[in-house]
Short mmCIF file of C-alpha atoms in Angstrom, two decimals:
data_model
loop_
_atom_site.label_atom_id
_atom_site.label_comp_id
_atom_site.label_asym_id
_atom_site.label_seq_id
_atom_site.Cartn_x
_atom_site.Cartn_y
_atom_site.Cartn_z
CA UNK A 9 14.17 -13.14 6.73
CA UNK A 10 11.60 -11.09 7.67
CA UNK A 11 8.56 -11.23 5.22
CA UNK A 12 4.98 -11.11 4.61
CA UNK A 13 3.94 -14.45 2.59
CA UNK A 14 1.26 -14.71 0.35
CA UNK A 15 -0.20 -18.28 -1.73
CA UNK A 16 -0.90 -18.28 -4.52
CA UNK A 17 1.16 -15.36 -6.50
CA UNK A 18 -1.36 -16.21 -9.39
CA UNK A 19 -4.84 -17.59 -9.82
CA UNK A 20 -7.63 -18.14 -12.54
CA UNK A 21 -10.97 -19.40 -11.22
CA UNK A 22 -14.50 -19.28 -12.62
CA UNK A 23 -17.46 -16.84 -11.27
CA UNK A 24 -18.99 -18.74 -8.33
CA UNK A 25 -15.89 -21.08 -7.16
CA UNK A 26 -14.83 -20.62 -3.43
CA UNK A 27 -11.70 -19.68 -2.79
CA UNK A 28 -8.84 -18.82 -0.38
CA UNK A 29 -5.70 -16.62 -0.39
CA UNK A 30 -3.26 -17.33 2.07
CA UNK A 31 -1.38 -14.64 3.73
CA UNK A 32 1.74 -15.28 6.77
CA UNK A 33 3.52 -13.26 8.23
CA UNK A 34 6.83 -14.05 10.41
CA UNK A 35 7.76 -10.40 12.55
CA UNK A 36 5.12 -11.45 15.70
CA UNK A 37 2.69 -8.35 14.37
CA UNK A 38 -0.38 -7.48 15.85
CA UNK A 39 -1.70 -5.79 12.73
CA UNK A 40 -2.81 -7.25 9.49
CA UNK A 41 -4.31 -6.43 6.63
CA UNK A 42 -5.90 -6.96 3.05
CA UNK A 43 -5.72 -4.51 -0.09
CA UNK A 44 -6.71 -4.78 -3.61
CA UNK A 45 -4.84 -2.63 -6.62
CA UNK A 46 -6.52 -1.20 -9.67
CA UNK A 47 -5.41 0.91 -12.13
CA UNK A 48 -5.79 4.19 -11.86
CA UNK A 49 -6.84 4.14 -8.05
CA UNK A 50 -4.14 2.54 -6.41
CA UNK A 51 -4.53 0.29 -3.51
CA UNK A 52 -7.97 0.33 -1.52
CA UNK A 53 -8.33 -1.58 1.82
CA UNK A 54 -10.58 -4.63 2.14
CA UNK A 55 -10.16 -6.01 5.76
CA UNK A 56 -8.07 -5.31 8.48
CA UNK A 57 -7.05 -7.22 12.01
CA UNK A 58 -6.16 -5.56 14.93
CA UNK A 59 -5.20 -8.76 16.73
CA UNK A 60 -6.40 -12.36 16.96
CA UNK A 61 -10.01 -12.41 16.72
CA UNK A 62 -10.39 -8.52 16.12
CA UNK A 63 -11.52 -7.99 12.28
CA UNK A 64 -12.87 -4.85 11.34
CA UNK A 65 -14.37 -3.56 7.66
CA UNK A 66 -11.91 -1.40 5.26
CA UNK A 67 -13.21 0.67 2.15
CA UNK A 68 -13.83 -2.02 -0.52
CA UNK A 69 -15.41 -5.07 1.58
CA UNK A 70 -18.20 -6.12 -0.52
CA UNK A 71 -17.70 -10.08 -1.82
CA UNK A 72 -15.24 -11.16 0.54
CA UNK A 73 -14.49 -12.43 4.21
CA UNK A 74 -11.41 -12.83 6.59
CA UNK A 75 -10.44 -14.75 9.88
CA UNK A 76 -7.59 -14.17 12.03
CA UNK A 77 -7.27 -17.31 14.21
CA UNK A 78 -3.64 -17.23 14.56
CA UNK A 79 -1.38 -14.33 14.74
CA UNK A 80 0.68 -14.61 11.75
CA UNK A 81 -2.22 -15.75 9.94
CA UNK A 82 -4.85 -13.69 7.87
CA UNK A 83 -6.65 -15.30 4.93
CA UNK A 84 -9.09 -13.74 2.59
CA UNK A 85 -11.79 -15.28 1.60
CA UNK A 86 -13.86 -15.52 -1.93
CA UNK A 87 -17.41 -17.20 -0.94
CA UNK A 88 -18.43 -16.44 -4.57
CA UNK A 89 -16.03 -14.76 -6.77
CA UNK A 90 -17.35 -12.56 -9.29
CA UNK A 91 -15.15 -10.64 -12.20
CA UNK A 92 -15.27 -7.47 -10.72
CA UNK A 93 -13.18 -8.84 -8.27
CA UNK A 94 -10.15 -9.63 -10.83
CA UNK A 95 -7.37 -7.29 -9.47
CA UNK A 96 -3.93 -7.78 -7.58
CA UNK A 97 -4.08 -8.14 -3.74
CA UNK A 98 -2.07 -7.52 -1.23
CA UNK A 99 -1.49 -8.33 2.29
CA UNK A 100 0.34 -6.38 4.79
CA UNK A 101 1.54 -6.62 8.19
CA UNK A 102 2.51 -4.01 10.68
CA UNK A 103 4.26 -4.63 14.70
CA UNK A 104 3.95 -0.88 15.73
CA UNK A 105 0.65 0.40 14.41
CA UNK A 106 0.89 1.59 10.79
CA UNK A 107 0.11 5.25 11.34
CA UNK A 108 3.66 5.24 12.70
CA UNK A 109 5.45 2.15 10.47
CA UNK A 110 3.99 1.84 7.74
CA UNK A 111 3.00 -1.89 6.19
CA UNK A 112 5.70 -4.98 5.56
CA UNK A 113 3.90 -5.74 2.33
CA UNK A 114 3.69 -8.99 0.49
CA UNK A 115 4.57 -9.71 -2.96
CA UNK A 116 0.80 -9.94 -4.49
CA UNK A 117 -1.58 -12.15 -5.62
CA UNK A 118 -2.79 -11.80 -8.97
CA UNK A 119 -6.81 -13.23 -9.43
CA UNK A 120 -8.61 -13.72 -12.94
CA UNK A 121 -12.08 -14.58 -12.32
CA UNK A 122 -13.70 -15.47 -15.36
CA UNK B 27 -11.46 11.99 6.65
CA UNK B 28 -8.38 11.34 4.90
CA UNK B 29 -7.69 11.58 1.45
CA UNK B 30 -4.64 12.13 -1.18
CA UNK B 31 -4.09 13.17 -4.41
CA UNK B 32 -1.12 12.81 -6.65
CA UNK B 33 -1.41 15.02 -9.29
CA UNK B 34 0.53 13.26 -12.14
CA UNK B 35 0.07 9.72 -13.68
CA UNK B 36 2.80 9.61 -15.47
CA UNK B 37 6.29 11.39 -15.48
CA UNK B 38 9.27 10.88 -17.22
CA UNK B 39 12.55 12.21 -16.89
CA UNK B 40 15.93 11.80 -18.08
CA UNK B 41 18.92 9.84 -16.34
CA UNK B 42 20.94 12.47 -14.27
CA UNK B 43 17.90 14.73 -14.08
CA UNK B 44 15.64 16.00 -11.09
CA UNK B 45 12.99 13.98 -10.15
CA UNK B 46 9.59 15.61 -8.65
CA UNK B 47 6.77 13.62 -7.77
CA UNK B 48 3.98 15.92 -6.68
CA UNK B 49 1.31 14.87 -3.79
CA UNK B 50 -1.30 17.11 -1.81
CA UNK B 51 -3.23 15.53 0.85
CA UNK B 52 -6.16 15.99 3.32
CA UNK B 53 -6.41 14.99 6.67
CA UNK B 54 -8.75 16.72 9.46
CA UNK B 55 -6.24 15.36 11.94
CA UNK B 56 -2.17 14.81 12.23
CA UNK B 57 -1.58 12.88 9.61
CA UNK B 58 1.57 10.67 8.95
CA UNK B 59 2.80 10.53 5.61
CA UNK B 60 4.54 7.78 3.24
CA UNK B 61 6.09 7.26 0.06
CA UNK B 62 5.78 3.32 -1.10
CA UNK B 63 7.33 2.32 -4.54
CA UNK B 64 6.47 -0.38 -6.49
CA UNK B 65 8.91 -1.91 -9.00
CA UNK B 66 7.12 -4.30 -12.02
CA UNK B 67 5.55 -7.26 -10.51
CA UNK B 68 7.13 -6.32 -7.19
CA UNK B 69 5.30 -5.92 -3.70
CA UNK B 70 5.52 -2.76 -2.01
CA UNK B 71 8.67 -0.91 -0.24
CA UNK B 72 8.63 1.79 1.58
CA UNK B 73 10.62 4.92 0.71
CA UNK B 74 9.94 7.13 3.37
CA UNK B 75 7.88 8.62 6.06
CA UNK B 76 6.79 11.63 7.96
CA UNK B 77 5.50 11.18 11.26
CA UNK B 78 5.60 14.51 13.43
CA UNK B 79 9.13 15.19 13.43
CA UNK B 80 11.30 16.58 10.77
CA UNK B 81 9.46 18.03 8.00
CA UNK B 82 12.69 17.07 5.46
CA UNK B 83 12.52 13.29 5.81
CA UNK B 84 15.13 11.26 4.02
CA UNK B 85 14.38 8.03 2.81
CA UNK B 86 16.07 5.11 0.59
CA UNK B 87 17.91 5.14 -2.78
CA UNK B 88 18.38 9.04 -2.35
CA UNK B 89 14.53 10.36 -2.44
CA UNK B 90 13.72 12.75 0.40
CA UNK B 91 10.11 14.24 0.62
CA UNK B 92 9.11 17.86 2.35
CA UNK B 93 5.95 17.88 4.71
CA UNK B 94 4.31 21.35 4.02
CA UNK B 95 1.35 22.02 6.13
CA UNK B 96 0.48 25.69 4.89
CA UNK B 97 0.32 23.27 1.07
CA UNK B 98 -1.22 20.17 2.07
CA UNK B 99 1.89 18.85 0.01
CA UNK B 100 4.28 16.13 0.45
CA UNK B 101 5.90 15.87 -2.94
CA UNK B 102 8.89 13.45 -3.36
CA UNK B 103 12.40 14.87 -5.12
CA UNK B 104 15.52 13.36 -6.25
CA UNK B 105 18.33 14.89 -7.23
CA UNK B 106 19.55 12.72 -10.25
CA UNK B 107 17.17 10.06 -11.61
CA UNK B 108 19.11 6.40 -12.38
CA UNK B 109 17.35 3.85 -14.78
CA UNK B 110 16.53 2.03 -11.21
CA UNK B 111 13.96 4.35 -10.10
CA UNK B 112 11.71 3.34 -12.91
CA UNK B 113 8.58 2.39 -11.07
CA UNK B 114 5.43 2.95 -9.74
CA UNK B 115 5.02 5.68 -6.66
CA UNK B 116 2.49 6.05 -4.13
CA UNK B 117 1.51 8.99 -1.75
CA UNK B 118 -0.25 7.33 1.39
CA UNK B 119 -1.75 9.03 4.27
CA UNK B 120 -3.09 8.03 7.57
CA UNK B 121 -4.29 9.77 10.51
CA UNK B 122 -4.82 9.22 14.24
CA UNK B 123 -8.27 8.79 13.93
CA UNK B 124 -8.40 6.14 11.16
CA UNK B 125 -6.46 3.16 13.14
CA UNK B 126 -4.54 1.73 11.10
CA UNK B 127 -6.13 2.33 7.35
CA UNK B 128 -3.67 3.85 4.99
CA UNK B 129 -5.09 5.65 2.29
CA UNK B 130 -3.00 5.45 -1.43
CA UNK B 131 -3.28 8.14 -3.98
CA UNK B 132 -3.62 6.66 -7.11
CA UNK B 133 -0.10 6.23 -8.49
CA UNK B 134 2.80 7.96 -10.43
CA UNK B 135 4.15 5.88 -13.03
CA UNK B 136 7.71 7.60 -13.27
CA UNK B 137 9.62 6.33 -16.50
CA UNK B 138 13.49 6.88 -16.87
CA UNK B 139 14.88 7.92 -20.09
CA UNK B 140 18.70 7.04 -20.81
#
């Protein structure tokens, strides 16, 4: 089945504590990506990946990094969560170019830093 | 640059009713258009999109959306609401200029009365 993965679904850490959120995606695309949801201003982008290697900045990147070493891979990274970063992510994949697709979107990742 | 505006929170309708989900956007270039839904503690899906051709694009589940350039609109309809549709919409633009960053409104929580 085709599908955009994402590890955990669920996570409580404390301010300060590294962390990692997996993301893998199985349809061979080139383009990746990272977006957080808050109420009331719906989904904002934090990273994106044009291909292996290629990483570029989205709206909201403040607080957090990404790598793209493999193509189905695209983890985001926490160096030192804070609480304004408690919100539902979301990673997304793309083949075409998602002016013209859209995103494959994966099923969230809900983070409590407290 | 791109932006989009959905100009309800909240609607609620009853079963076997119309559905209207309003959305105006902006875009300096040609933009493509989508309609994602979100279902409780669900990932994204998408509905539909608009990408150049038809301005009546179909989608899934019986929603169909009208691309109005001389409105800046794209506002989502469905003929008869079911108790299925209860969910969470989003409007989401992109244009040729922006890569591949999709820009969400903020939401439309649509609730389903029987």
């Amino acid at each position: 089945e085709a599908q955009v993965t994402q590890n955990p679904r669920y996570l409580i850490t404390v301010t300060g504590k590294k962390l990692t959120v997996t993301c893998s995606q199985n349809m061979n695309h080139e383009y990746m990506s990272w977006y957080r949801q808050d109420p009331g201003l719906g989904l904002r982008q934090i990273y994106y990946s044009m291909n292996v290697e290629v990483t570029d900045k989205g709206d909201v990147p403040e607080g957090y990094k990404v790598s793209r070493k493999e193509k189905r891979n695209f983890p985001l990274i926490l160096e030192s969560p804070s609480p304004n970063q408690t919100s539902l992510y979301f990673c997304a994949s793309s083949g075409g170019g998602a002016m013209y697709y859209g995103y494959t979107f994966g099923s969230g990742t809900r983070l409590t830093v407290v | 640059a791109q932006s989009v505006t959905q100009l309800d929170s909240h609607v609620s309708v009853s079963e076997g009713t119309p559905v209207l989900l309003r959305c105006n956007y902006s875009s300096s270039y040609s933009p493509s258009l989508f309609w994602y839904v979100q279902h409780p503690n669900k990932g994204l899906q998408l509905l539909l999109k608009y990408t150049s051709a038809a301005t009546l694009v179909k989608g899934i589940n019986g929603f169909e959306a009208e691309f109005k350039k001389s409105e800046t609109s794209f506002h989502l309809t469905k003929p008869s609401a079911h108790m299925s549709d209860a969910a969470e919409y989003f409007c989401v633009v992109s244009e040729s200029n922006a890569g591949n960053m999709l820009t969400f409104g903020g939401g439309t929580r649509l609730m389903v009365k029987p």
